[in-house]
PDB file of N, CA and C in Angstrom:
ATOM      1  N   UNK A   8     166.643  78.322 151.359  1.00 52.00           N
ATOM      2  CA  UNK A   8     165.772  77.365 152.364  1.00 52.00           C
ATOM      3  C   UNK A   8     164.349  77.409 152.021  1.00 52.00           C
ATOM      4  N   UNK A   9     163.727  78.498 151.646  1.00 66.00           N
ATOM      5  CA  UNK A   9     162.469  78.686 151.307  1.00 66.00           C
ATOM      6  C   UNK A   9     161.980  77.992 149.996  1.00 66.00           C
ATOM      7  N   UNK A  10     163.075  78.084 148.959  1.00 74.00           N
ATOM      8  CA  UNK A  10     162.712  77.492 147.706  1.00 74.00           C
ATOM      9  C   UNK A  10     162.924  75.982 147.813  1.00 74.00           C
ATOM     10  N   UNK A  11     163.688  75.370 148.719  1.00 75.00           N
ATOM     11  CA  UNK A  11     163.769  73.919 149.007  1.00 75.00           C
ATOM     12  C   UNK A  11     162.442  73.465 149.649  1.00 75.00           C
ATOM     13  N   UNK A  12     161.840  74.176 150.489  1.00 77.00           N
ATOM     14  CA  UNK A  12     160.645  73.854 151.041  1.00 77.00           C
ATOM     15  C   UNK A  12     159.444  74.005 150.085  1.00 77.00           C
ATOM     16  N   UNK A  13     159.568  74.860 149.204  1.00 83.00           N
ATOM     17  CA  UNK A  13     158.604  75.037 148.012  1.00 83.00           C
ATOM     18  C   UNK A  13     158.688  73.847 147.148  1.00 83.00           C
ATOM     19  N   UNK A  14     160.044  73.510 146.637  1.00 84.00           N
ATOM     20  CA  UNK A  14     160.204  72.329 145.819  1.00 84.00           C
ATOM     21  C   UNK A  14     159.662  70.943 146.611  1.00 84.00           C
ATOM     22  N   UNK A  15     160.001  70.825 147.636  1.00 84.00           N
ATOM     23  CA  UNK A  15     159.500  69.779 148.377  1.00 84.00           C
ATOM     24  C   UNK A  15     158.002  69.556 148.406  1.00 84.00           C
ATOM     25  N   UNK A  16     157.342  70.643 148.735  1.00 86.00           N
ATOM     26  CA  UNK A  16     155.913  70.513 148.751  1.00 86.00           C
ATOM     27  C   UNK A  16     155.322  70.260 147.379  1.00 86.00           C
ATOM     28  N   UNK A  17     156.046  70.800 146.392  1.00 91.00           N
ATOM     29  CA  UNK A  17     155.492  70.556 144.833  1.00 91.00           C
ATOM     30  C   UNK A  17     155.743  69.175 144.469  1.00 91.00           C
ATOM     31  N   UNK A  18     156.803  68.508 144.966  1.00 90.00           N
ATOM     32  CA  UNK A  18     157.044  67.063 144.634  1.00 90.00           C
ATOM     33  C   UNK A  18     156.188  66.182 145.412  1.00 90.00           C
ATOM     34  N   UNK A  19     155.856  66.546 146.848  1.00 89.00           N
ATOM     35  CA  UNK A  19     154.882  65.741 147.575  1.00 89.00           C
ATOM     36  C   UNK A  19     153.458  65.958 146.892  1.00 89.00           C
ATOM     37  N   UNK A  20     152.967  67.040 146.484  1.00 92.00           N
ATOM     38  CA  UNK A  20     151.694  67.084 145.666  1.00 92.00           C
ATOM     39  C   UNK A  20     151.549  66.277 144.586  1.00 92.00           C
ATOM     40  N   UNK A  21     152.694  66.328 143.617  1.00 93.00           N
ATOM     41  CA  UNK A  21     152.709  65.428 142.477  1.00 93.00           C
ATOM     42  C   UNK A  21     152.824  64.075 142.656  1.00 93.00           C
ATOM     43  N   UNK A  22     153.394  63.543 143.874  1.00 92.00           N
ATOM     44  CA  UNK A  22     153.406  62.285 144.006  1.00 92.00           C
ATOM     45  C   UNK A  22     152.093  61.804 144.600  1.00 92.00           C
ATOM     46  N   UNK A  23     151.519  62.586 145.543  1.00 91.00           N
ATOM     47  CA  UNK A  23     150.154  62.145 145.964  1.00 91.00           C
ATOM     48  C   UNK A  23     149.293  62.047 144.788  1.00 91.00           C
ATOM     49  N   UNK A  24     149.152  63.070 143.885  1.00 92.00           N
ATOM     50  CA  UNK A  24     148.101  62.978 142.664  1.00 92.00           C
ATOM     51  C   UNK A  24     148.546  61.802 141.908  1.00 92.00           C
ATOM     52  N   UNK A  25     150.021  61.311 141.574  1.00 92.00           N
ATOM     53  CA  UNK A  25     150.225  60.245 140.801  1.00 92.00           C
ATOM     54  C   UNK A  25     149.605  58.968 141.433  1.00 92.00           C
ATOM     55  N   UNK A  26     150.059  58.864 142.823  1.00 91.00           N
ATOM     56  CA  UNK A  26     149.539  57.751 143.500  1.00 91.00           C
ATOM     57  C   UNK A  26     148.042  57.587 143.375  1.00 91.00           C
ATOM     58  N   UNK A  27     147.309  58.725 143.596  1.00 89.00           N
ATOM     59  CA  UNK A  27     145.712  58.672 143.590  1.00 89.00           C
ATOM     60  C   UNK A  27     145.357  58.202 142.268  1.00 89.00           C
ATOM     61  N   UNK A  28     145.951  58.709 141.231  1.00 88.00           N
ATOM     62  CA  UNK A  28     145.417  58.632 139.764  1.00 88.00           C
ATOM     63  C   UNK A  28     145.852  57.171 139.241  1.00 88.00           C
ATOM     64  N   UNK A  29     147.073  56.624 139.430  1.00 86.00           N
ATOM     65  CA  UNK A  29     147.610  55.478 138.894  1.00 86.00           C
ATOM     66  C   UNK A  29     147.537  54.111 139.752  1.00 86.00           C
ATOM     67  N   UNK A  30     147.321  54.396 141.045  1.00 87.00           N
ATOM     68  CA  UNK A  30     147.299  53.198 142.049  1.00 87.00           C
ATOM     69  C   UNK A  30     145.831  53.189 142.414  1.00 87.00           C
ATOM     70  N   UNK A  31     145.350  54.166 142.891  1.00 82.00           N
ATOM     71  CA  UNK A  31     143.954  54.225 143.100  1.00 82.00           C
ATOM     72  C   UNK A  31     143.698  54.526 144.517  1.00 82.00           C
ATOM     73  N   UNK A  32     142.380  55.002 144.700  1.00 80.00           N
ATOM     74  CA  UNK A  32     142.003  55.687 146.204  1.00 80.00           C
ATOM     75  C   UNK A  32     141.094  54.541 146.953  1.00 80.00           C
ATOM     76  N   UNK A  33     140.932  53.453 146.291  1.00 82.00           N
ATOM     77  CA  UNK A  33     140.059  52.346 147.032  1.00 82.00           C
ATOM     78  C   UNK A  33     140.566  52.109 148.441  1.00 82.00           C
ATOM     79  N   UNK A  34     139.909  51.423 149.244  1.00 83.00           N
ATOM     80  CA  UNK A  34     140.203  51.076 150.605  1.00 83.00           C
ATOM     81  C   UNK A  34     141.256  50.175 150.644  1.00 83.00           C
ATOM     82  N   UNK A  35     141.260  49.007 149.594  1.00 85.00           N
ATOM     83  CA  UNK A  35     142.142  47.913 149.643  1.00 85.00           C
ATOM     84  C   UNK A  35     143.691  48.657 149.235  1.00 85.00           C
ATOM     85  N   UNK A  36     143.752  49.840 148.647  1.00 83.00           N
ATOM     86  CA  UNK A  36     144.973  50.378 148.165  1.00 83.00           C
ATOM     87  C   UNK A  36     145.390  51.471 148.811  1.00 83.00           C
ATOM     88  N   UNK A  37     144.668  51.801 149.897  1.00 86.00           N
ATOM     89  CA  UNK A  37     144.923  52.932 150.581  1.00 86.00           C
ATOM     90  C   UNK A  37     146.387  53.048 151.399  1.00 86.00           C
ATOM     91  N   UNK A  38     146.899  51.867 151.521  1.00 87.00           N
ATOM     92  CA  UNK A  38     147.948  51.836 152.258  1.00 87.00           C
ATOM     93  C   UNK A  38     149.268  52.332 151.393  1.00 87.00           C
ATOM     94  N   UNK A  39     149.081  52.460 150.224  1.00 87.00           N
ATOM     95  CA  UNK A  39     150.084  53.030 149.413  1.00 87.00           C
ATOM     96  C   UNK A  39     150.293  54.711 149.719  1.00 87.00           C
ATOM     97  N   UNK A  40     148.955  55.357 149.626  1.00 88.00           N
ATOM     98  CA  UNK A  40     148.890  56.662 150.114  1.00 88.00           C
ATOM     99  C   UNK A  40     149.296  56.869 151.464  1.00 88.00           C
ATOM    100  N   UNK A  41     148.934  56.089 152.408  1.00 89.00           N
ATOM    101  CA  UNK A  41     149.321  56.197 153.818  1.00 89.00           C
ATOM    102  C   UNK A  41     150.758  56.224 153.991  1.00 89.00           C
ATOM    103  N   UNK A  42     151.509  55.325 153.246  1.00 89.00           N
ATOM    104  CA  UNK A  42     152.994  55.144 153.218  1.00 89.00           C
ATOM    105  C   UNK A  42     153.535  56.535 152.919  1.00 89.00           C
ATOM    106  N   UNK A  43     153.191  57.098 151.685  1.00 87.00           N
ATOM    107  CA  UNK A  43     153.842  58.265 151.164  1.00 87.00           C
ATOM    108  C   UNK A  43     153.474  59.433 152.206  1.00 87.00           C
ATOM    109  N   UNK A  44     152.262  59.385 152.629  1.00 86.00           N
ATOM    110  CA  UNK A  44     152.060  60.774 153.730  1.00 86.00           C
ATOM    111  C   UNK A  44     152.951  60.589 154.871  1.00 86.00           C
ATOM    112  N   UNK A  45     153.087  59.246 155.388  1.00 88.00           N
ATOM    113  CA  UNK A  45     153.860  59.070 156.426  1.00 88.00           C
ATOM    114  C   UNK A  45     155.322  59.467 156.418  1.00 88.00           C
ATOM    115  N   UNK A  46     155.781  59.008 155.232  1.00 85.00           N
ATOM    116  CA  UNK A  46     157.259  59.184 154.932  1.00 85.00           C
ATOM    117  C   UNK A  46     157.582  60.667 155.105  1.00 85.00           C
ATOM    118  N   UNK A  47     156.729  61.358 154.475  1.00 83.00           N
ATOM    119  CA  UNK A  47     156.950  62.878 154.125  1.00 83.00           C
ATOM    120  C   UNK A  47     156.809  63.493 155.605  1.00 83.00           C
ATOM    121  N   UNK A  48     155.902  62.989 156.302  1.00 84.00           N
ATOM    122  CA  UNK A  48     155.626  63.549 157.888  1.00 84.00           C
ATOM    123  C   UNK A  48     156.897  63.248 158.572  1.00 84.00           C
ATOM    124  N   UNK A  49     157.295  62.085 158.559  1.00 82.00           N
ATOM    125  CA  UNK A  49     158.451  61.508 159.466  1.00 82.00           C
ATOM    126  C   UNK A  49     159.593  62.312 159.232  1.00 82.00           C
ATOM    127  N   UNK A  50     159.832  62.624 157.759  1.00 75.00           N
ATOM    128  CA  UNK A  50     161.178  63.033 157.377  1.00 75.00           C
ATOM    129  C   UNK A  50     161.077  64.598 157.168  1.00 75.00           C
ATOM    130  N   UNK A  51     160.020  65.210 157.708  1.00 73.00           N
ATOM    131  CA  UNK A  51     159.990  66.747 157.266  1.00 73.00           C
ATOM    132  C   UNK A  51     161.119  67.607 158.259  1.00 73.00           C
ATOM    133  N   UNK A  52     161.520  66.923 159.410  1.00 70.00           N
ATOM    134  CA  UNK A  52     162.394  67.787 160.297  1.00 70.00           C
ATOM    135  C   UNK A  52     163.898  67.185 160.120  1.00 70.00           C
ATOM    136  N   UNK A  53     164.181  66.656 159.272  1.00 67.00           N
ATOM    137  CA  UNK A  53     165.564  65.941 159.113  1.00 67.00           C
ATOM    138  C   UNK A  53     166.556  67.266 158.734  1.00 67.00           C
ATOM    139  N   UNK A  54     167.675  67.305 159.441  1.00 61.00           N
ATOM    140  CA  UNK A  54     168.679  68.199 159.445  1.00 61.00           C
ATOM    141  C   UNK A  54     169.794  68.020 158.425  1.00 61.00           C
ATOM    142  N   UNK A  55     169.901  66.768 158.077  1.00 65.00           N
ATOM    143  CA  UNK A  55     170.776  66.484 157.125  1.00 65.00           C
ATOM    144  C   UNK A  55     170.333  66.891 155.655  1.00 65.00           C
ATOM    145  N   UNK A  56     171.186  67.711 155.004  1.00 73.00           N
ATOM    146  CA  UNK A  56     170.755  68.163 153.750  1.00 73.00           C
ATOM    147  C   UNK A  56     170.856  67.059 152.630  1.00 73.00           C
ATOM    148  N   UNK A  57     171.817  66.199 152.899  1.00 79.00           N
ATOM    149  CA  UNK A  57     172.114  65.156 151.909  1.00 79.00           C
ATOM    150  C   UNK A  57     171.093  64.190 151.897  1.00 79.00           C
ATOM    151  N   UNK A  58     170.851  63.770 153.100  1.00 76.00           N
ATOM    152  CA  UNK A  58     169.562  62.721 153.276  1.00 76.00           C
ATOM    153  C   UNK A  58     168.346  63.321 152.726  1.00 76.00           C
ATOM    154  N   UNK A  59     167.957  64.390 153.010  1.00 77.00           N
ATOM    155  CA  UNK A  59     166.736  64.983 152.595  1.00 77.00           C
ATOM    156  C   UNK A  59     166.626  65.202 151.146  1.00 77.00           C
ATOM    157  N   UNK A  60     167.695  65.670 150.366  1.00 82.00           N
ATOM    158  CA  UNK A  60     167.753  65.687 149.034  1.00 82.00           C
ATOM    159  C   UNK A  60     167.561  64.176 148.255  1.00 82.00           C
ATOM    160  N   UNK A  61     168.261  63.422 148.943  1.00 86.00           N
ATOM    161  CA  UNK A  61     168.238  62.043 148.288  1.00 86.00           C
ATOM    162  C   UNK A  61     166.739  61.407 148.329  1.00 86.00           C
ATOM    163  N   UNK A  62     166.010  61.682 149.465  1.00 85.00           N
ATOM    164  CA  UNK A  62     164.778  61.286 149.673  1.00 85.00           C
ATOM    165  C   UNK A  62     163.709  62.170 148.587  1.00 85.00           C
ATOM    166  N   UNK A  63     164.055  63.303 148.581  1.00 87.00           N
ATOM    167  CA  UNK A  63     163.141  64.251 147.644  1.00 87.00           C
ATOM    168  C   UNK A  63     163.300  63.778 146.272  1.00 87.00           C
ATOM    169  N   UNK A  64     164.634  63.342 145.924  1.00 91.00           N
ATOM    170  CA  UNK A  64     164.851  63.044 144.375  1.00 91.00           C
ATOM    171  C   UNK A  64     164.220  61.628 144.249  1.00 91.00           C
ATOM    172  N   UNK A  65     164.354  60.625 145.346  1.00 91.00           N
ATOM    173  CA  UNK A  65     163.592  59.249 145.246  1.00 91.00           C
ATOM    174  C   UNK A  65     162.197  59.567 145.076  1.00 91.00           C
ATOM    175  N   UNK A  66     161.566  60.385 145.738  1.00 91.00           N
ATOM    176  CA  UNK A  66     160.112  60.843 145.629  1.00 91.00           C
ATOM    177  C   UNK A  66     159.732  61.341 144.089  1.00 91.00           C
ATOM    178  N   UNK A  67     160.780  62.102 143.553  1.00 93.00           N
ATOM    179  CA  UNK A  67     160.444  62.822 142.303  1.00 93.00           C
ATOM    180  C   UNK A  67     160.635  61.605 141.317  1.00 93.00           C
ATOM    181  N   UNK A  68     161.579  60.778 141.496  1.00 95.00           N
ATOM    182  CA  UNK A  68     161.606  59.846 140.555  1.00 95.00           C
ATOM    183  C   UNK A  68     160.559  58.732 140.548  1.00 95.00           C
ATOM    184  N   UNK A  69     159.964  58.375 141.620  1.00 93.00           N
ATOM    185  CA  UNK A  69     158.973  57.352 141.644  1.00 93.00           C
ATOM    186  C   UNK A  69     157.706  58.008 141.004  1.00 93.00           C
ATOM    187  N   UNK A  70     157.480  59.353 141.213  1.00 94.00           N
ATOM    188  CA  UNK A  70     156.338  60.127 140.654  1.00 94.00           C
ATOM    189  C   UNK A  70     156.610  59.952 139.074  1.00 94.00           C
ATOM    190  N   UNK A  71     157.876  60.194 138.629  1.00 95.00           N
ATOM    191  CA  UNK A  71     158.236  60.174 137.122  1.00 95.00           C
ATOM    192  C   UNK A  71     157.738  58.701 136.758  1.00 95.00           C
ATOM    193  N   UNK A  72     158.147  57.705 137.393  1.00 94.00           N
ATOM    194  CA  UNK A  72     158.151  56.336 137.166  1.00 94.00           C
ATOM    195  C   UNK A  72     156.569  55.987 136.998  1.00 94.00           C
ATOM    196  N   UNK A  73     155.720  56.540 138.102  1.00 93.00           N
ATOM    197  CA  UNK A  73     154.295  55.991 137.910  1.00 93.00           C
ATOM    198  C   UNK A  73     153.620  56.755 136.714  1.00 93.00           C
ATOM    199  N   UNK A  74     153.902  57.936 136.430  1.00 94.00           N
ATOM    200  CA  UNK A  74     153.400  58.569 135.261  1.00 94.00           C
ATOM    201  C   UNK A  74     153.971  58.044 133.911  1.00 94.00           C
ATOM    202  N   UNK A  75     155.070  57.470 133.862  1.00 94.00           N
ATOM    203  CA  UNK A  75     155.639  57.127 132.577  1.00 94.00           C
ATOM    204  C   UNK A  75     155.066  55.808 132.487  1.00 94.00           C
ATOM    205  N   UNK A  76     154.925  54.757 133.303  1.00 92.00           N
ATOM    206  CA  UNK A  76     154.425  53.647 133.160  1.00 92.00           C
ATOM    207  C   UNK A  76     152.954  53.556 132.797  1.00 92.00           C
ATOM    208  N   UNK A  77     152.163  54.404 133.382  1.00 90.00           N
ATOM    209  CA  UNK A  77     150.909  54.561 132.958  1.00 90.00           C
ATOM    210  C   UNK A  77     150.623  55.115 131.575  1.00 90.00           C
ATOM    211  N   UNK A  78     151.539  56.166 131.240  1.00 91.00           N
ATOM    212  CA  UNK A  78     151.374  56.525 129.731  1.00 91.00           C
ATOM    213  C   UNK A  78     152.018  55.502 128.699  1.00 91.00           C
ATOM    214  N   UNK A  79     152.944  54.725 129.112  1.00 89.00           N
ATOM    215  CA  UNK A  79     153.448  53.570 128.315  1.00 89.00           C
ATOM    216  C   UNK A  79     152.308  52.599 128.043  1.00 89.00           C
ATOM    217  N   UNK A  80     151.695  52.374 129.142  1.00 85.00           N
ATOM    218  CA  UNK A  80     150.640  51.406 128.978  1.00 85.00           C
ATOM    219  C   UNK A  80     149.521  51.846 127.952  1.00 85.00           C
ATOM    220  N   UNK A  81     149.090  53.134 128.002  1.00 83.00           N
ATOM    221  CA  UNK A  81     148.057  53.821 127.285  1.00 83.00           C
ATOM    222  C   UNK A  81     148.591  53.823 125.837  1.00 83.00           C
ATOM    223  N   UNK A  82     149.838  54.017 125.613  1.00 84.00           N
ATOM    224  CA  UNK A  82     150.371  54.050 124.206  1.00 84.00           C
ATOM    225  C   UNK A  82     150.194  52.584 123.633  1.00 84.00           C
ATOM    226  N   UNK A  83     150.500  51.697 124.478  1.00 81.00           N
ATOM    227  CA  UNK A  83     150.551  50.096 124.029  1.00 81.00           C
ATOM    228  C   UNK A  83     148.977  49.836 123.686  1.00 81.00           C
ATOM    229  N   UNK A  84     148.029  50.142 124.346  1.00 77.00           N
ATOM    230  CA  UNK A  84     146.798  50.069 124.262  1.00 77.00           C
ATOM    231  C   UNK A  84     146.399  50.541 122.914  1.00 77.00           C
ATOM    232  N   UNK A  85     146.610  51.945 122.666  1.00 78.00           N
ATOM    233  CA  UNK A  85     146.196  52.636 121.499  1.00 78.00           C
ATOM    234  C   UNK A  85     146.835  52.199 120.398  1.00 78.00           C
ATOM    235  N   UNK A  86     147.997  51.411 120.260  1.00 80.00           N
ATOM    236  CA  UNK A  86     148.695  51.066 119.131  1.00 80.00           C
ATOM    237  C   UNK A  86     148.135  49.609 118.673  1.00 80.00           C
ATOM    238  N   UNK A  87     147.507  48.772 119.721  1.00 74.00           N
ATOM    239  CA  UNK A  87     147.059  47.652 119.314  1.00 74.00           C
ATOM    240  C   UNK A  87     145.683  47.693 118.701  1.00 74.00           C
ATOM    241  N   UNK A  88     145.644  47.625 117.430  1.00 62.00           N
ATOM    242  CA  UNK A  88     144.192  47.626 116.765  1.00 62.00           C
ATOM    243  C   UNK A  88     143.333  46.434 116.955  1.00 62.00           C
ATOM    244  N   UNK A  89     143.654  45.258 117.351  1.00 62.00           N
ATOM    245  CA  UNK A  89     143.117  44.191 117.496  1.00 62.00           C
ATOM    246  C   UNK A  89     142.197  44.200 118.831  1.00 62.00           C
ATOM    247  N   UNK A  90     142.615  44.976 119.683  1.00 63.00           N
ATOM    248  CA  UNK A  90     141.839  45.213 120.881  1.00 63.00           C
ATOM    249  C   UNK A  90     140.614  46.157 120.893  1.00 63.00           C
ATOM    250  N   UNK A  91     139.556  45.650 121.456  1.00 70.00           N
ATOM    251  CA  UNK A  91     138.305  46.392 121.644  1.00 70.00           C
ATOM    252  C   UNK A  91     138.524  47.805 122.279  1.00 70.00           C
ATOM    253  N   UNK A  92     138.318  48.761 121.571  1.00 71.00           N
ATOM    254  CA  UNK A  92     138.769  50.023 122.078  1.00 71.00           C
ATOM    255  C   UNK A  92     137.760  50.878 122.471  1.00 71.00           C
ATOM    256  N   UNK A  93     136.394  50.374 122.899  1.00 77.00           N
ATOM    257  CA  UNK A  93     135.235  51.011 123.101  1.00 77.00           C
ATOM    258  C   UNK A  93     135.359  51.665 124.323  1.00 77.00           C
ATOM    259  N   UNK A  94     135.874  51.059 125.491  1.00 76.00           N
ATOM    260  CA  UNK A  94     136.432  51.546 126.780  1.00 76.00           C
ATOM    261  C   UNK A  94     137.314  52.695 126.661  1.00 76.00           C
ATOM    262  N   UNK A  95     138.195  52.757 125.776  1.00 76.00           N
ATOM    263  CA  UNK A  95     139.225  53.923 125.638  1.00 76.00           C
ATOM    264  C   UNK A  95     138.272  55.121 125.017  1.00 76.00           C
ATOM    265  N   UNK A  96     137.545  54.764 124.185  1.00 80.00           N
ATOM    266  CA  UNK A  96     136.823  55.819 123.379  1.00 80.00           C
ATOM    267  C   UNK A  96     135.774  56.465 124.250  1.00 80.00           C
ATOM    268  N   UNK A  97     135.233  55.569 125.243  1.00 81.00           N
ATOM    269  CA  UNK A  97     134.481  56.170 126.267  1.00 81.00           C
ATOM    270  C   UNK A  97     135.097  57.105 127.258  1.00 81.00           C
ATOM    271  N   UNK A  98     136.320  56.642 127.763  1.00 82.00           N
ATOM    272  CA  UNK A  98     136.962  57.323 128.674  1.00 82.00           C
ATOM    273  C   UNK A  98     137.300  58.621 128.011  1.00 82.00           C
ATOM    274  N   UNK A  99     137.900  58.860 126.779  1.00 84.00           N
ATOM    275  CA  UNK A  99     138.250  59.964 126.041  1.00 84.00           C
ATOM    276  C   UNK A  99     137.094  60.876 125.886  1.00 84.00           C
ATOM    277  N   UNK A 100     135.891  60.321 125.477  1.00 84.00           N
ATOM    278  CA  UNK A 100     134.825  61.166 125.348  1.00 84.00           C
ATOM    279  C   UNK A 100     134.503  61.722 126.687  1.00 84.00           C
ATOM    280  N   UNK A 101     134.452  61.020 127.749  1.00 83.00           N
ATOM    281  CA  UNK A 101     134.309  61.490 129.155  1.00 83.00           C
ATOM    282  C   UNK A 101     134.979  62.616 129.747  1.00 83.00           C
ATOM    283  N   UNK A 102     136.417  62.438 129.104  1.00 84.00           N
ATOM    284  CA  UNK A 102     137.266  63.418 129.710  1.00 84.00           C
ATOM    285  C   UNK A 102     137.217  64.955 128.799  1.00 84.00           C
ATOM    286  N   UNK A 103     137.014  64.468 127.668  1.00 85.00           N
ATOM    287  CA  UNK A 103     136.558  65.706 126.765  1.00 85.00           C
ATOM    288  C   UNK A 103     135.211  66.457 127.260  1.00 85.00           C
ATOM    289  N   UNK A 104     134.265  65.794 127.438  1.00 83.00           N
ATOM    290  CA  UNK A 104     132.980  66.384 128.151  1.00 83.00           C
ATOM    291  C   UNK A 104     133.350  67.081 129.295  1.00 83.00           C
ATOM    292  N   UNK A 105     133.985  66.459 130.439  1.00 83.00           N
ATOM    293  CA  UNK A 105     134.327  66.891 131.657  1.00 83.00           C
ATOM    294  C   UNK A 105     135.047  68.135 131.511  1.00 83.00           C
ATOM    295  N   UNK A 106     136.002  68.226 130.512  1.00 83.00           N
ATOM    296  CA  UNK A 106     136.783  69.426 130.311  1.00 83.00           C
ATOM    297  C   UNK A 106     136.277  70.838 130.095  1.00 83.00           C
ATOM    298  N   UNK A 107     134.947  70.524 129.468  1.00 85.00           N
ATOM    299  CA  UNK A 107     134.239  71.748 129.256  1.00 85.00           C
ATOM    300  C   UNK A 107     133.047  71.838 130.224  1.00 85.00           C
ATOM    301  N   UNK A 108     133.074  71.005 131.213  1.00 80.00           N
ATOM    302  CA  UNK A 108     131.907  71.117 132.215  1.00 80.00           C
ATOM    303  C   UNK A 108     130.685  70.393 132.021  1.00 80.00           C
ATOM    304  N   UNK A 109     130.679  69.403 131.010  1.00 79.00           N
ATOM    305  CA  UNK A 109     129.526  68.539 130.622  1.00 79.00           C
ATOM    306  C   UNK A 109     129.660  67.165 131.104  1.00 79.00           C
ATOM    307  N   UNK A 110     128.542  66.381 130.964  1.00 76.00           N
ATOM    308  CA  UNK A 110     128.539  65.070 131.137  1.00 76.00           C
ATOM    309  C   UNK A 110     128.162  64.431 129.963  1.00 76.00           C
ATOM    310  N   UNK A 111     128.578  62.999 129.805  1.00 70.00           N
ATOM    311  CA  UNK A 111     128.274  62.330 128.543  1.00 70.00           C
ATOM    312  C   UNK A 111     126.766  62.010 128.608  1.00 70.00           C
ATOM    313  N   UNK A 112     126.035  62.177 127.201  1.00 67.00           N
ATOM    314  CA  UNK A 112     124.759  61.657 127.277  1.00 67.00           C
ATOM    315  C   UNK A 112     124.441  60.251 127.623  1.00 67.00           C
ATOM    316  N   UNK A 113     123.242  59.846 128.032  1.00 68.00           N
ATOM    317  CA  UNK A 113     123.034  58.263 128.208  1.00 68.00           C
ATOM    318  C   UNK A 113     123.240  57.349 127.163  1.00 68.00           C
ATOM    319  N   UNK A 114     123.337  57.699 125.989  1.00 64.00           N
ATOM    320  CA  UNK A 114     123.680  56.851 124.894  1.00 64.00           C
ATOM    321  C   UNK A 114     125.258  56.402 125.007  1.00 64.00           C
ATOM    322  N   UNK A 115     126.233  57.122 125.416  1.00 52.00           N
ATOM    323  CA  UNK A 115     127.561  56.704 125.567  1.00 52.00           C
ATOM    324  C   UNK A 115     127.859  55.946 126.972  1.00 52.00           C
ATOM    325  N   UNK A 116     127.094  56.139 127.960  1.00 51.00           N
ATOM    326  CA  UNK A 116     127.340  55.761 129.256  1.00 51.00           C
ATOM    327  C   UNK A 116     126.887  54.280 129.343  1.00 51.00           C
ATOM    328  N   UNK A 117     127.567  53.384 129.990  1.00 53.00           N
ATOM    329  CA  UNK A 117     127.134  51.842 130.017  1.00 53.00           C
ATOM    330  C   UNK A 117     126.279  51.654 131.007  1.00 53.00           C
TER     331      UNK A 117
END
């Protein structure tokens, strides 16, 4: 029972992270995040194991879908050499600088 609760919490955190990252945290997209939160809160006391397992699997699958679609989009953009890639390069440089705790110099910021 305890490992099921741990697994559910792990999937919940992963789903929230994916929604925030790939859908956004802006006010006009907040309803996606609110829906996920409300569904997990409403269904936290379900006694039917089959129903709970189906909902947890659905949440896991949706998290996987969000991450995969975003990764696929990034791959498509990276393979297309005709597209202006300055934004992608800036994002990559920003991620690399942030990883070591630094910010980009003013030259690279728009």
